[in-house]
Amino acid sequence: MEEIILYGLAFFIIAFLYAAVGHGGASGYLALMAIFNFGATEIKPTALILNLMVSCLAFISFYRAKHFRSSMLWPLIITSIPFAYLGSIIPVSESFYKKLLAIVLLIAVARILFLNKSNAIRPAPKWYWLSIAGALIGLVSGMIGMGGGILLSPLLLLMGWSTQQQTAALSAVFIFLNSAAGMVGQIQKGFNLDQSIYIIILFVLSGGWIGAYIGSKKLKADQLKFILASVLIVAATKLFFVN
């Protein structure tokens, strides 16, 4: 029981941190499940289920705070959703999956530590460029079992296409829709869940709700980003070097 509570608290922290910036937390959940030695067949569906719940909470909070801009959403999701589904059903070897997951986790670390807000907002690109970006993000996200926000947010911010809060709102709904598409693929393939999933869900919902509320009110959590980055680095190192 103590082990399950420990799991729950760790997932609570991840959900809180990610929801505060409009993310579902899949990369963080994947990191924790790698550290806690969850079964390989359990990792992707569990991450998607948790991602769906937290990204939904995040979107509701940022939408109510009037940070959502729908004009950039449709070109992204029109390609990302089918490609997320495609990625979720592509057979991937366990070795390749671990290495790919490690790379994505390191991208998340770079996003957390080194990416600053952009104050200069530029016009959004043509719809077809957004569609190409959506397809690539969706494919990788589906293969790994995440919603793609950890890849979409750096793109939007680096290019100056949206503010931090607008990026959070757009990422949240993007993550939710892609996670749903990926979950359809997992349901068709069939999956197993760890017995602790129900306890974890309670902690994740609590952390996601609190984080989304605080994030939408512009409260920063920069002092916590190094802790989150450390978790991702440990997990990525384990995936690279531990069989």
Coordinates of C-alpha atoms in Angstrom, one line a residue:
M1 CA 0.0 0.0 0.0
E2 CA 2.8 2.4 0.8
E3 CA 4.3 1.7 -2.6
I4 CA 1.0 2.6 -4.3
I5 CA 0.8 5.9 -2.3
L6 CA 4.4 6.7 -3.4
Y7 CA 3.3 6.1 -7.0
G8 CA 0.3 8.3 -6.5
L9 CA 2.2 11.2 -5.1
A10 CA 4.8 11.1 -7.9
F11 CA 2.0 11.1 -10.5
F12 CA 0.2 13.9 -8.6
I13 CA 3.4 16.1 -8.9
I14 CA 3.7 15.4 -12.6
A15 CA 0.0 16.1 -13.3
F16 CA 0.3 19.3 -11.4
L17 CA 3.4 20.6 -13.2
Y18 CA 2.2 19.7 -16.7
A19 CA -1.4 20.9 -16.3
A20 CA 0.0 24.2 -15.2
V21 CA 1.4 24.7 -18.7
G22 CA -1.5 23.1 -20.6
H23 CA 0.0 19.7 -21.0
G24 CA -1.5 16.3 -20.2
G25 CA 1.8 15.0 -18.7
A26 CA 2.3 11.9 -20.9
S27 CA 6.1 12.3 -21.1
G28 CA 6.2 12.6 -17.3
Y29 CA 4.0 9.6 -16.7
L30 CA 6.1 7.6 -19.2
A31 CA 9.2 8.6 -17.2
L32 CA 7.7 7.5 -13.9
M33 CA 6.5 4.2 -15.3
A34 CA 10.0 3.5 -16.7
I35 CA 11.5 4.3 -13.2
F36 CA 8.8 2.2 -11.4
N37 CA 9.3 -0.8 -13.9
F38 CA 5.8 -0.9 -15.3
G39 CA 5.3 -3.6 -17.9
A40 CA 6.1 -2.5 -21.5
T41 CA 2.5 -3.4 -22.6
E42 CA 1.0 -1.3 -19.8
I43 CA 2.9 2.0 -20.4
K44 CA 1.3 3.4 -23.5
P45 CA -2.4 2.8 -22.6
T46 CA -1.9 4.1 -19.1
A47 CA -0.1 7.2 -20.3
L48 CA -2.9 7.9 -22.8
I49 CA -5.7 7.4 -20.2
L50 CA -4.0 9.8 -17.8
N51 CA -3.2 12.2 -20.6
L52 CA -6.8 12.4 -21.7
M53 CA -8.0 13.3 -18.2
V54 CA -5.4 16.0 -17.4
S55 CA -5.4 17.6 -20.8
C56 CA -9.2 17.9 -20.6
L57 CA -8.9 19.7 -17.2
A58 CA -6.2 21.9 -18.5
F59 CA -8.1 23.0 -21.6
I60 CA -11.2 23.8 -19.5
S61 CA -9.2 26.0 -17.2
F62 CA -7.4 27.9 -20.0
Y63 CA -10.5 28.2 -22.1
R64 CA -12.4 29.8 -19.2
A65 CA -9.5 32.2 -18.8
K66 CA -10.0 33.2 -22.5
H67 CA -6.6 32.1 -23.7
F68 CA -7.9 29.7 -26.5
R69 CA -7.4 30.6 -30.2
S70 CA -9.1 28.1 -32.5
S71 CA -7.8 29.4 -35.8
M72 CA -4.5 27.4 -35.6
L73 CA -6.1 24.3 -34.2
W74 CA -7.9 22.8 -37.2
P75 CA -4.9 22.7 -39.7
L76 CA -3.0 20.9 -36.9
I77 CA -5.5 18.3 -35.9
I78 CA -6.8 17.5 -39.4
T79 CA -3.5 15.6 -40.0
S80 CA -2.4 14.9 -36.4
I81 CA -5.4 12.8 -35.4
P82 CA -5.2 10.2 -38.3
F83 CA -1.4 10.1 -38.0
A84 CA -1.6 9.6 -34.2
Y85 CA -3.9 6.6 -34.8
L86 CA -1.5 5.3 -37.4
G87 CA 1.4 5.6 -35.1
S88 CA -0.4 3.8 -32.3
I89 CA -0.9 0.7 -34.4
I90 CA 2.6 0.6 -36.0
P91 CA 4.5 -2.4 -34.6
V92 CA 7.6 -1.1 -32.7
S93 CA 10.3 -3.3 -31.2
E94 CA 10.8 -2.9 -27.5
S95 CA 14.4 -1.8 -28.0
F96 CA 13.5 0.9 -30.6
Y97 CA 10.5 2.0 -28.5
K98 CA 12.8 2.6 -25.5
K99 CA 15.3 4.6 -27.4
L100 CA 12.7 6.7 -29.1
L101 CA 11.0 7.3 -25.8
A102 CA 14.3 8.4 -24.3
I103 CA 14.9 10.9 -27.1
V104 CA 11.4 12.4 -26.6
L105 CA 12.0 12.7 -22.9
L106 CA 15.3 14.6 -23.5
I107 CA 13.4 16.9 -25.8
A108 CA 11.0 17.5 -22.9
V109 CA 14.0 18.4 -20.7
A110 CA 15.3 20.9 -23.2
R111 CA 11.9 22.4 -23.5
I112 CA 11.6 22.8 -19.7
L113 CA 15.1 24.1 -19.0
F114 CA 16.0 26.2 -22.0
L115 CA 12.9 27.4 -23.7
N116 CA 11.9 30.9 -22.7
K117 CA 8.7 32.8 -23.5
S118 CA 8.6 34.7 -26.7
N119 CA 7.4 38.2 -26.5
A120 CA 7.3 38.9 -30.2
I121 CA 4.1 37.3 -31.7
R122 CA 4.3 36.6 -35.4
P123 CA 1.4 35.8 -37.8
A124 CA 0.5 32.1 -38.0
P125 CA 2.0 30.2 -40.9
K126 CA 0.0 28.9 -43.9
W127 CA -2.4 26.1 -43.1
Y128 CA -0.4 23.5 -45.0
W129 CA 2.7 24.1 -42.9
L130 CA 0.7 23.6 -39.8
S131 CA -0.8 20.4 -41.3
I132 CA 2.6 19.0 -42.1
A133 CA 3.8 19.8 -38.5
G134 CA 0.6 18.2 -37.1
A135 CA 1.2 15.0 -39.1
L136 CA 4.7 14.6 -37.9
I137 CA 3.9 15.3 -34.3
G138 CA 0.8 13.0 -34.4
L139 CA 2.8 10.1 -35.9
V140 CA 5.6 10.3 -33.2
S141 CA 3.0 10.8 -30.5
G142 CA 1.0 7.8 -31.5
M143 CA 4.1 5.6 -31.6
I144 CA 5.2 6.6 -28.1
G145 CA 1.8 6.9 -26.4
M146 CA 1.5 10.7 -25.7
G147 CA -0.5 13.6 -27.0
G148 CA 2.2 15.6 -28.6
G149 CA 2.1 18.8 -26.6
I150 CA 5.7 18.4 -25.5
L151 CA 6.6 18.7 -29.2
L152 CA 4.0 21.2 -30.2
S153 CA 4.6 23.8 -27.5
P154 CA 8.3 24.4 -28.3
L155 CA 7.4 24.8 -32.0
L156 CA 4.7 27.4 -31.2
L157 CA 6.8 29.4 -28.8
L158 CA 10.1 29.3 -30.7
M159 CA 8.3 30.5 -33.9
G160 CA 6.5 33.2 -31.9
W161 CA 3.1 32.0 -33.2
S162 CA 1.4 32.3 -29.8
T163 CA 1.9 33.5 -26.2
Q164 CA 2.6 31.1 -23.3
Q165 CA -1.0 31.1 -22.2
Q166 CA -2.3 30.7 -25.8
T167 CA 0.1 27.9 -26.4
A168 CA -1.1 26.2 -23.2
A169 CA -4.7 26.3 -24.3
L170 CA -4.0 25.1 -27.8
S171 CA -1.7 22.3 -26.6
A172 CA -4.2 21.1 -24.1
V173 CA -7.0 20.5 -26.7
F174 CA -4.4 19.2 -29.3
I175 CA -3.1 16.7 -26.7
F176 CA -6.6 15.6 -25.8
L177 CA -7.7 14.9 -29.4
N178 CA -4.5 13.1 -30.3
S179 CA -4.5 11.0 -27.1
A180 CA -8.1 10.0 -28.0
A181 CA -7.0 8.9 -31.4
G182 CA -4.1 6.9 -30.0
M183 CA -6.4 5.4 -27.4
V184 CA -8.7 4.1 -30.2
G185 CA -5.7 2.2 -31.6
Q186 CA -4.8 0.8 -28.2
I187 CA -8.4 -0.4 -27.6
Q188 CA -8.4 -2.2 -31.0
K189 CA -5.1 -3.9 -30.2
G190 CA -6.1 -4.7 -26.6
F191 CA -4.1 -3.8 -23.5
N192 CA -3.4 -4.4 -19.9
L193 CA -3.4 -2.0 -17.0
D194 CA -1.5 -2.1 -13.7
Q195 CA -3.7 -2.9 -10.6
S196 CA -2.6 0.5 -9.1
I197 CA -4.2 2.4 -11.9
Y198 CA -7.3 3.5 -10.0
I199 CA -5.3 5.0 -7.1
I200 CA -3.1 6.7 -9.6
I201 CA -6.1 8.2 -11.4
L202 CA -7.3 9.8 -8.2
F203 CA -3.9 11.4 -7.6
V204 CA -3.6 12.5 -11.2
L205 CA -7.0 14.1 -11.3
S206 CA -6.3 16.0 -8.2
G207 CA -2.9 17.2 -9.4
G208 CA -4.2 18.1 -12.8
W209 CA -7.1 20.1 -11.5
I210 CA -5.0 22.2 -9.1
G211 CA -2.2 22.7 -11.7
A212 CA -4.6 23.7 -14.4
Y213 CA -6.3 26.2 -12.1
I214 CA -3.0 27.8 -11.0
G215 CA -1.5 27.8 -14.5
S216 CA -4.5 29.6 -16.0
K217 CA -4.2 32.2 -13.4
K218 CA -0.6 32.9 -14.5
L219 CA 1.1 31.6 -11.4
K220 CA 4.6 30.4 -12.4
A221 CA 6.3 27.3 -11.1
D222 CA 9.9 27.8 -12.4
Q223 CA 11.4 26.7 -9.1
L224 CA 9.9 23.2 -9.8
K225 CA 11.1 22.8 -13.3
F226 CA 14.5 21.4 -12.3
I227 CA 12.9 18.6 -10.3
L228 CA 10.8 17.6 -13.2
A229 CA 13.8 17.8 -15.6
S230 CA 15.7 15.5 -13.2
V231 CA 13.0 12.9 -13.3
L232 CA 13.0 12.9 -17.1
I233 CA 16.8 12.7 -17.3
V234 CA 16.9 9.7 -15.0
A235 CA 14.2 7.9 -17.0
A236 CA 15.9 8.7 -20.3
T237 CA 19.2 7.4 -19.0
K238 CA 17.6 4.2 -17.8
L239 CA 15.9 3.7 -21.2
F240 CA 19.2 4.2 -23.1
F241 CA 21.5 2.0 -21.0
V242 CA 19.4 -0.5 -19.0
N243 CA 18.0 -3.6 -20.8

